[in-house]
Amino acid sequence: MPADTRANSTRYLDTPDAASRFLSGIKGAREIAVDTEGASYHRFVDRIYLLQLSTRQKTAIIDPLAAGSLEPLGTLLQDPSVEVVFHDADYDLRLLHQDYGWHASNIFDTRIAAQLAGVRAFGLAALLERYFGTKLDKKFQRADWSMRPLSQGMLEYAVQDTLHLLDLRDRLRDELERLGRTGWAAEEFARLQGTQWDADPDDLAWMRTKGARDLTRRELAVFRELVRWRDEVARALDKATFRVVGNEALFAAARATPRSVADLAAVKGMPRGMVDRRGDELLAAVERGLSVPDAQLPKFPRAARWERDAQFEDRVAALKRVRDAAAQRLDLDPGVLCSRDRMEAVARRNPKSMEELHEVKELRRWQIDVLGDEFLRALRGVGARS
């Protein structure tokens, strides 16, 4: 691949005037590559701290903290005649909606395209090396993009996320066309439209923490209070929760139920500074958990109960055999062709016709086109054996 002159002319735009001039200069673009940098690894509430943009001719990094109004960019991204290219768009789309209320309406996601083309290593670094021989330096992967000023190395790292993205889009689109899978990709891309940030707090998120099901109900009550305390502190400090106290230390405290600062200091993984500064608050959280009446102790909700169906697993197994054979034939990862949860949805519905198969909302139309007839045949075979 020839040297990309945009790499040497990338502009870092951190004033309203500079950002306005750049956005005015690209308003006629019909394709634009976009990436965002947040700081979820460092901050309690994530937001966009950097915007990387590339057209066919120009590339820029915009500092949204200093660039003023970016409405011209929102107009461009929401124009259905402009193709907006992302790699792994989901989180970028959520942040763009959260911070600006924007919804890109014509999306191409190189990650999804690569998966549908049968590429197994579909991270951006792997794709750039595969198609262009470009190696990305990963040392800033977990950098704090909220810090200012940003180092030159960080800016050079950030620009790589969009610099080659339009060229990558071209390669992958050619692959999809060759394989006859552009319709598959179009359906997946259309489903990304309207992706938005879920602003509603999830009061039961702590129950889904890996390891929570290993606690007794009393320990679970203590853990709940410790998580609530930790999240309040993290919010006040604007720090990622694990940078205040990690989950493993909270699990250990929930089991040990410390009653004194000395007990607390002995809890494995408990930060000494937090014990010194907020030990009383931690102990109060433990006490709140211990004082919950037995009748009010938290418990996990029961999983959805389905009507007993002796053939359910047989149907799933039959569908899986069809899926696996088709995946091998198409040189696709089986999970990309059809995930287990979607096969379970089909097995649960047990459709007898193509019309009924189309009623399985979890399935994509392209999956029905590829697998539908064989799925129905396999399900009839299971029924015939009963």
C-alpha positions in Angstrom: 0.0 0.0 0.0 1.5 3.4 -0.9 2.3 5.8 1.9 -0.8 7.7 2.9 -0.1 11.4 2.8 -2.9 12.1 5.2 -0.8 10.6 8.0 1.6 13.5 7.7 -1.0 16.2 7.3 -3.3 15.1 10.2 -4.6 18.1 12.1 -5.3 18.3 15.8 -8.2 20.7 16.1 -8.7 22.1 19.6 -10.3 25.5 18.9 -13.8 26.3 17.6 -12.4 28.2 14.6 -10.2 25.3 13.5 -12.9 22.7 13.9 -15.4 24.9 12.1 -13.1 25.3 9.1 -12.3 21.6 8.9 -16.0 20.6 9.1 -16.9 23.2 6.5 -14.3 21.7 4.2 -15.6 18.2 4.4 -19.4 18.9 4.2 -19.5 17.6 0.6 -18.0 14.2 1.6 -20.1 11.1 0.7 -18.0 8.8 2.9 -16.5 9.5 6.3 -14.6 7.2 8.7 -15.3 8.0 12.4 -13.9 6.8 15.7 -14.3 8.0 19.2 -12.1 7.8 22.3 -13.7 7.6 25.7 -12.2 7.0 29.1 -14.4 4.3 30.7 -11.2 2.6 32.0 -10.5 5.8 34.0 -13.8 7.7 34.6 -17.1 6.8 36.3 -19.2 8.4 33.5 -17.8 7.9 30.0 -18.1 10.5 27.3 -16.3 11.4 24.1 -12.8 12.9 24.7 -11.6 12.6 21.2 -13.1 12.4 17.7 -11.1 11.0 14.8 -12.4 11.7 11.3 -11.1 10.7 7.8 -12.5 11.4 4.4 -10.8 10.2 1.2 -8.6 13.4 1.2 -8.5 14.7 4.8 -7.9 13.4 8.3 -8.3 15.3 11.6 -8.5 14.7 15.3 -11.0 16.9 17.1 -10.9 17.8 20.8 -14.6 18.0 21.7 -13.8 19.6 25.0 -12.4 22.7 23.2 -13.8 22.6 19.7 -17.2 24.3 20.4 -20.3 23.3 18.5 -19.9 20.3 16.3 -23.4 20.5 14.7 -22.0 20.4 11.1 -20.6 17.0 11.9 -23.9 15.8 13.3 -25.6 17.0 10.1 -23.0 15.0 8.0 -23.3 11.8 10.1 -27.1 11.9 10.0 -27.3 12.5 6.2 -28.6 9.3 4.7 -26.6 10.0 1.5 -23.3 9.9 3.5 -21.9 6.5 4.4 -20.4 6.6 7.9 -17.7 3.9 8.4 -16.9 2.6 11.9 -15.0 -0.4 13.2 -17.2 -2.0 15.9 -19.7 0.8 15.8 -21.9 -0.1 18.8 -20.1 1.8 21.6 -19.2 4.8 19.3 -22.9 5.1 18.4 -23.9 5.0 22.0 -21.5 7.7 23.0 -22.5 9.9 20.0 -26.1 9.6 21.0 -25.3 10.2 24.7 -23.2 13.3 24.1 -24.8 14.9 21.1 -28.1 13.1 20.4 -26.9 12.0 17.0 -27.9 8.9 15.1 -25.9 7.9 12.0 -28.3 6.7 9.4 -26.1 5.0 6.7 -23.5 2.8 8.5 -20.8 0.5 7.4 -19.1 -1.5 10.2 -15.8 -3.1 9.1 -15.9 -5.5 12.1 -19.3 -6.9 11.0 -18.2 -6.9 7.4 -15.0 -8.9 8.2 -17.0 -11.5 10.2 -19.5 -12.0 7.4 -16.6 -12.3 4.9 -15.3 -15.2 7.0 -12.4 -13.4 8.6 -11.6 -15.0 12.0 -9.3 -12.3 13.3 -11.5 -9.2 13.0 -9.9 -6.7 15.4 -8.9 -3.5 13.7 -5.2 -4.2 14.2 -5.5 -7.7 12.7 -7.4 -6.4 9.7 -5.0 -3.6 9.0 -2.1 -6.0 9.1 -3.9 -8.6 7.0 -5.0 -6.2 4.2 -2.3 -3.4 4.3 0.7 -4.8 6.3 0.2 -2.0 8.8 1.1 -2.8 12.4 -0.6 -0.8 15.1 1.2 0.0 18.4 -1.2 -1.0 21.2 0.6 0.8 24.0 -2.0 3.5 24.3 -5.0 1.1 24.2 -6.0 1.9 27.7 -4.7 5.5 27.8 -6.6 8.2 29.7 -8.0 10.2 26.8 -9.5 12.7 29.2 -6.1 14.0 30.2 -4.7 17.2 28.7 -2.4 17.9 27.0 -2.3 14.7 24.9 1.1 13.5 23.9 2.2 13.3 20.3 2.4 9.6 20.7 -1.2 9.4 21.8 -2.3 11.5 18.8 -0.3 9.4 16.4 -1.9 6.3 17.9 -5.5 7.7 17.7 -5.3 8.8 14.1 -4.6 5.2 13.0 -8.1 4.2 13.9 -9.6 6.0 10.9 -6.7 6.7 8.6 -7.1 3.4 6.7 -10.7 2.7 7.5 -12.2 3.8 4.2 -9.6 1.7 2.3 -10.5 -1.2 4.6 -14.2 -0.7 3.8 -13.4 -0.9 0.1 -11.5 -4.2 0.5 -14.2 -5.8 2.7 -17.1 -4.6 0.4 -15.3 -6.2 -2.5 -15.0 -9.4 -0.5 -18.7 -9.3 0.4 -19.7 -8.7 -3.2 -17.5 -11.6 -4.4 -19.2 -13.9 -1.9 -22.7 -12.6 -2.6 -23.1 -11.4 1.0 -23.6 -7.6 0.7 -27.3 -8.1 1.5 -26.3 -9.9 4.8 -24.2 -6.9 5.7 -26.8 -4.4 4.8 -29.3 -6.0 7.1 -26.8 -6.0 10.0 -25.8 -2.4 9.3 -29.5 -1.3 9.3 -30.0 -2.8 12.7 -27.3 -0.5 14.1 -29.4 2.6 13.2 -31.0 4.0 16.3 -28.4 2.5 18.6 -28.5 4.8 21.7 -27.2 5.2 25.2 -29.4 3.6 27.9 -29.8 6.4 30.4 -31.9 4.4 32.9 -29.9 3.2 35.9 -29.8 -0.6 36.3 -30.4 -1.1 40.0 -29.8 -4.9 39.8 -26.5 -4.7 37.8 -24.6 -5.7 41.0 -26.4 -9.1 41.0 -24.9 -9.9 37.6 -21.3 -9.4 38.8 -19.4 -12.5 38.1 -19.1 -14.4 41.4 -22.3 -12.9 43.0 -24.1 -16.2 42.8 -21.5 -17.8 45.0 -22.6 -15.6 48.0 -25.2 -16.5 50.6 -28.2 -14.3 50.8 -26.8 -12.5 53.8 -23.4 -12.0 52.1 -25.3 -10.8 49.0 -27.0 -8.1 51.1 -23.6 -6.9 52.4 -22.2 -7.0 48.9 -25.1 -4.9 47.6 -24.4 -2.2 50.2 -20.7 -2.2 49.5 -21.3 -1.8 45.8 -23.7 1.1 46.4 -21.1 2.8 48.6 -18.3 2.1 46.1 -20.4 3.5 43.2 -21.3 6.7 45.1 -17.6 7.3 45.8 -16.6 6.6 42.2 -19.2 9.0 41.0 -18.1 11.7 43.3 -14.4 11.2 42.3 -15.3 10.6 38.6 -13.2 7.4 38.7 -13.9 4.0 37.2 -15.3 1.8 39.9 -12.5 -0.7 39.9 -10.1 2.2 40.6 -11.9 2.8 43.9 -12.2 -0.8 45.1 -12.3 -3.9 42.9 -15.1 -6.4 42.9 -12.9 -9.2 44.4 -12.1 -7.0 47.4 -15.9 -6.3 47.9 -16.6 -10.1 47.7 -14.0 -10.8 50.3 -15.4 -8.1 52.6 -19.0 -9.4 52.1 -17.8 -12.8 53.3 -15.6 -11.6 56.1 -18.1 -9.0 57.4 -15.4 -6.8 59.1 -16.5 -5.0 62.3 -13.4 -2.9 62.8 -10.9 -0.9 60.8 -8.3 -3.6 61.7 -10.6 -6.3 60.3 -11.2 -4.2 57.2 -7.4 -3.7 56.6 -7.0 -7.5 56.7 -9.5 -8.0 53.8 -7.6 -9.3 50.8 -7.3 -6.6 48.1 -8.8 -3.8 50.1 -6.8 -0.6 49.3 -5.0 0.7 52.3 -5.6 4.3 51.4 -9.4 3.6 51.2 -9.3 2.0 54.6 -7.5 4.9 56.1 -9.7 7.6 54.5 -13.1 5.9 54.4 -12.9 3.0 56.7 -15.9 4.2 58.7 -18.0 4.4 55.6 -17.1 0.9 54.5 -17.9 -0.5 58.0 -21.2 1.4 57.9 -22.1 -0.3 54.6 -21.2 -3.7 56.0 -23.5 -3.0 59.0 -26.4 -2.0 56.7 -26.1 -5.3 55.0 -26.0 -7.2 58.2 -29.1 -5.4 59.6 -31.3 -6.3 56.6 -34.2 -8.4 58.0 -34.1 -12.1 56.9 -37.4 -11.7 55.1 -35.9 -8.9 53.0 -32.6 -10.5 52.0 -32.0 -10.2 48.3 -32.3 -13.3 46.1 -31.8 -13.9 42.5 -34.9 -13.8 40.3 -36.0 -17.2 38.9 -35.0 -17.8 35.4 -37.8 -17.8 32.9 -39.5 -21.2 33.0 -40.5 -22.7 29.7 -43.2 -25.3 29.3 -41.5 -28.7 29.7 -40.5 -29.9 26.2 -38.7 -33.3 26.1 -37.6 -32.7 22.5 -36.2 -29.1 22.9 -32.5 -30.2 23.3 -32.9 -32.6 20.4 -34.2 -29.8 18.2 -31.3 -27.5 19.2 -28.8 -30.3 18.4 -30.4 -30.9 15.0 -30.3 -27.2 14.2 -26.7 -27.0 15.3 -25.7 -29.8 12.9 -27.3 -27.9 10.1 -25.7 -24.7 11.2 -22.2 -26.3 11.5 -22.4 -28.0 8.1 -23.4 -24.7 6.5 -20.7 -22.8 8.3 -18.1 -25.2 7.0 -19.5 -25.0 3.5 -19.5 -21.2 3.6 -16.2 -20.9 5.5 -17.8 -18.9 8.3 -17.5 -19.0 12.0 -20.5 -21.0 13.2 -21.4 -18.4 15.8 -21.4 -15.7 13.2 -23.7 -17.7 10.9 -26.2 -18.4 13.7 -25.6 -18.1 17.4 -26.9 -20.7 19.9 -29.5 -18.3 21.5 -31.0 -17.8 18.0 -31.1 -21.6 17.4 -32.8 -22.0 20.8 -35.4 -19.4 19.8 -36.1 -21.4 16.7 -36.2 -24.7 18.6 -38.6 -23.1 21.2 -41.0 -21.8 18.4 -40.6 -25.1 16.5 -41.9 -23.6 13.2 -43.6 -25.9 10.7 -43.4 -23.5 7.7 -41.3 -20.7 6.3 -44.0 -18.2 7.4 -43.7 -19.4 11.0 -39.9 -19.3 10.8 -40.1 -15.7 9.7 -42.0 -15.0 13.0 -38.9 -15.9 15.0 -37.8 -12.3 15.6 -34.3 -13.2 16.8 -33.4 -14.5 13.3 -32.1 -12.2 10.5 -33.7 -12.6 7.1 -30.4 -13.5 5.6 -30.1 -16.3 8.1 -33.5 -17.6 7.0 -32.5 -17.4 3.4 -29.3 -19.5 4.1 -30.6 -21.9 6.7 -34.4 -21.8 6.6 -35.2 -24.8 4.4 -32.6 -27.1 6.2 -33.8 -25.9 9.6 -37.4 -26.8 8.8 -36.3 -30.2 7.4 -34.2 -30.9 10.5 -37.1 -30.0 12.8 -39.5 -32.3 10.9 -36.9 -35.0 11.3 -36.9 -34.7 15.1 -40.7 -34.7 15.1 -40.9 -37.8 13.0 -38.8 -39.7 15.5 -41.1 -39.0 18.4 
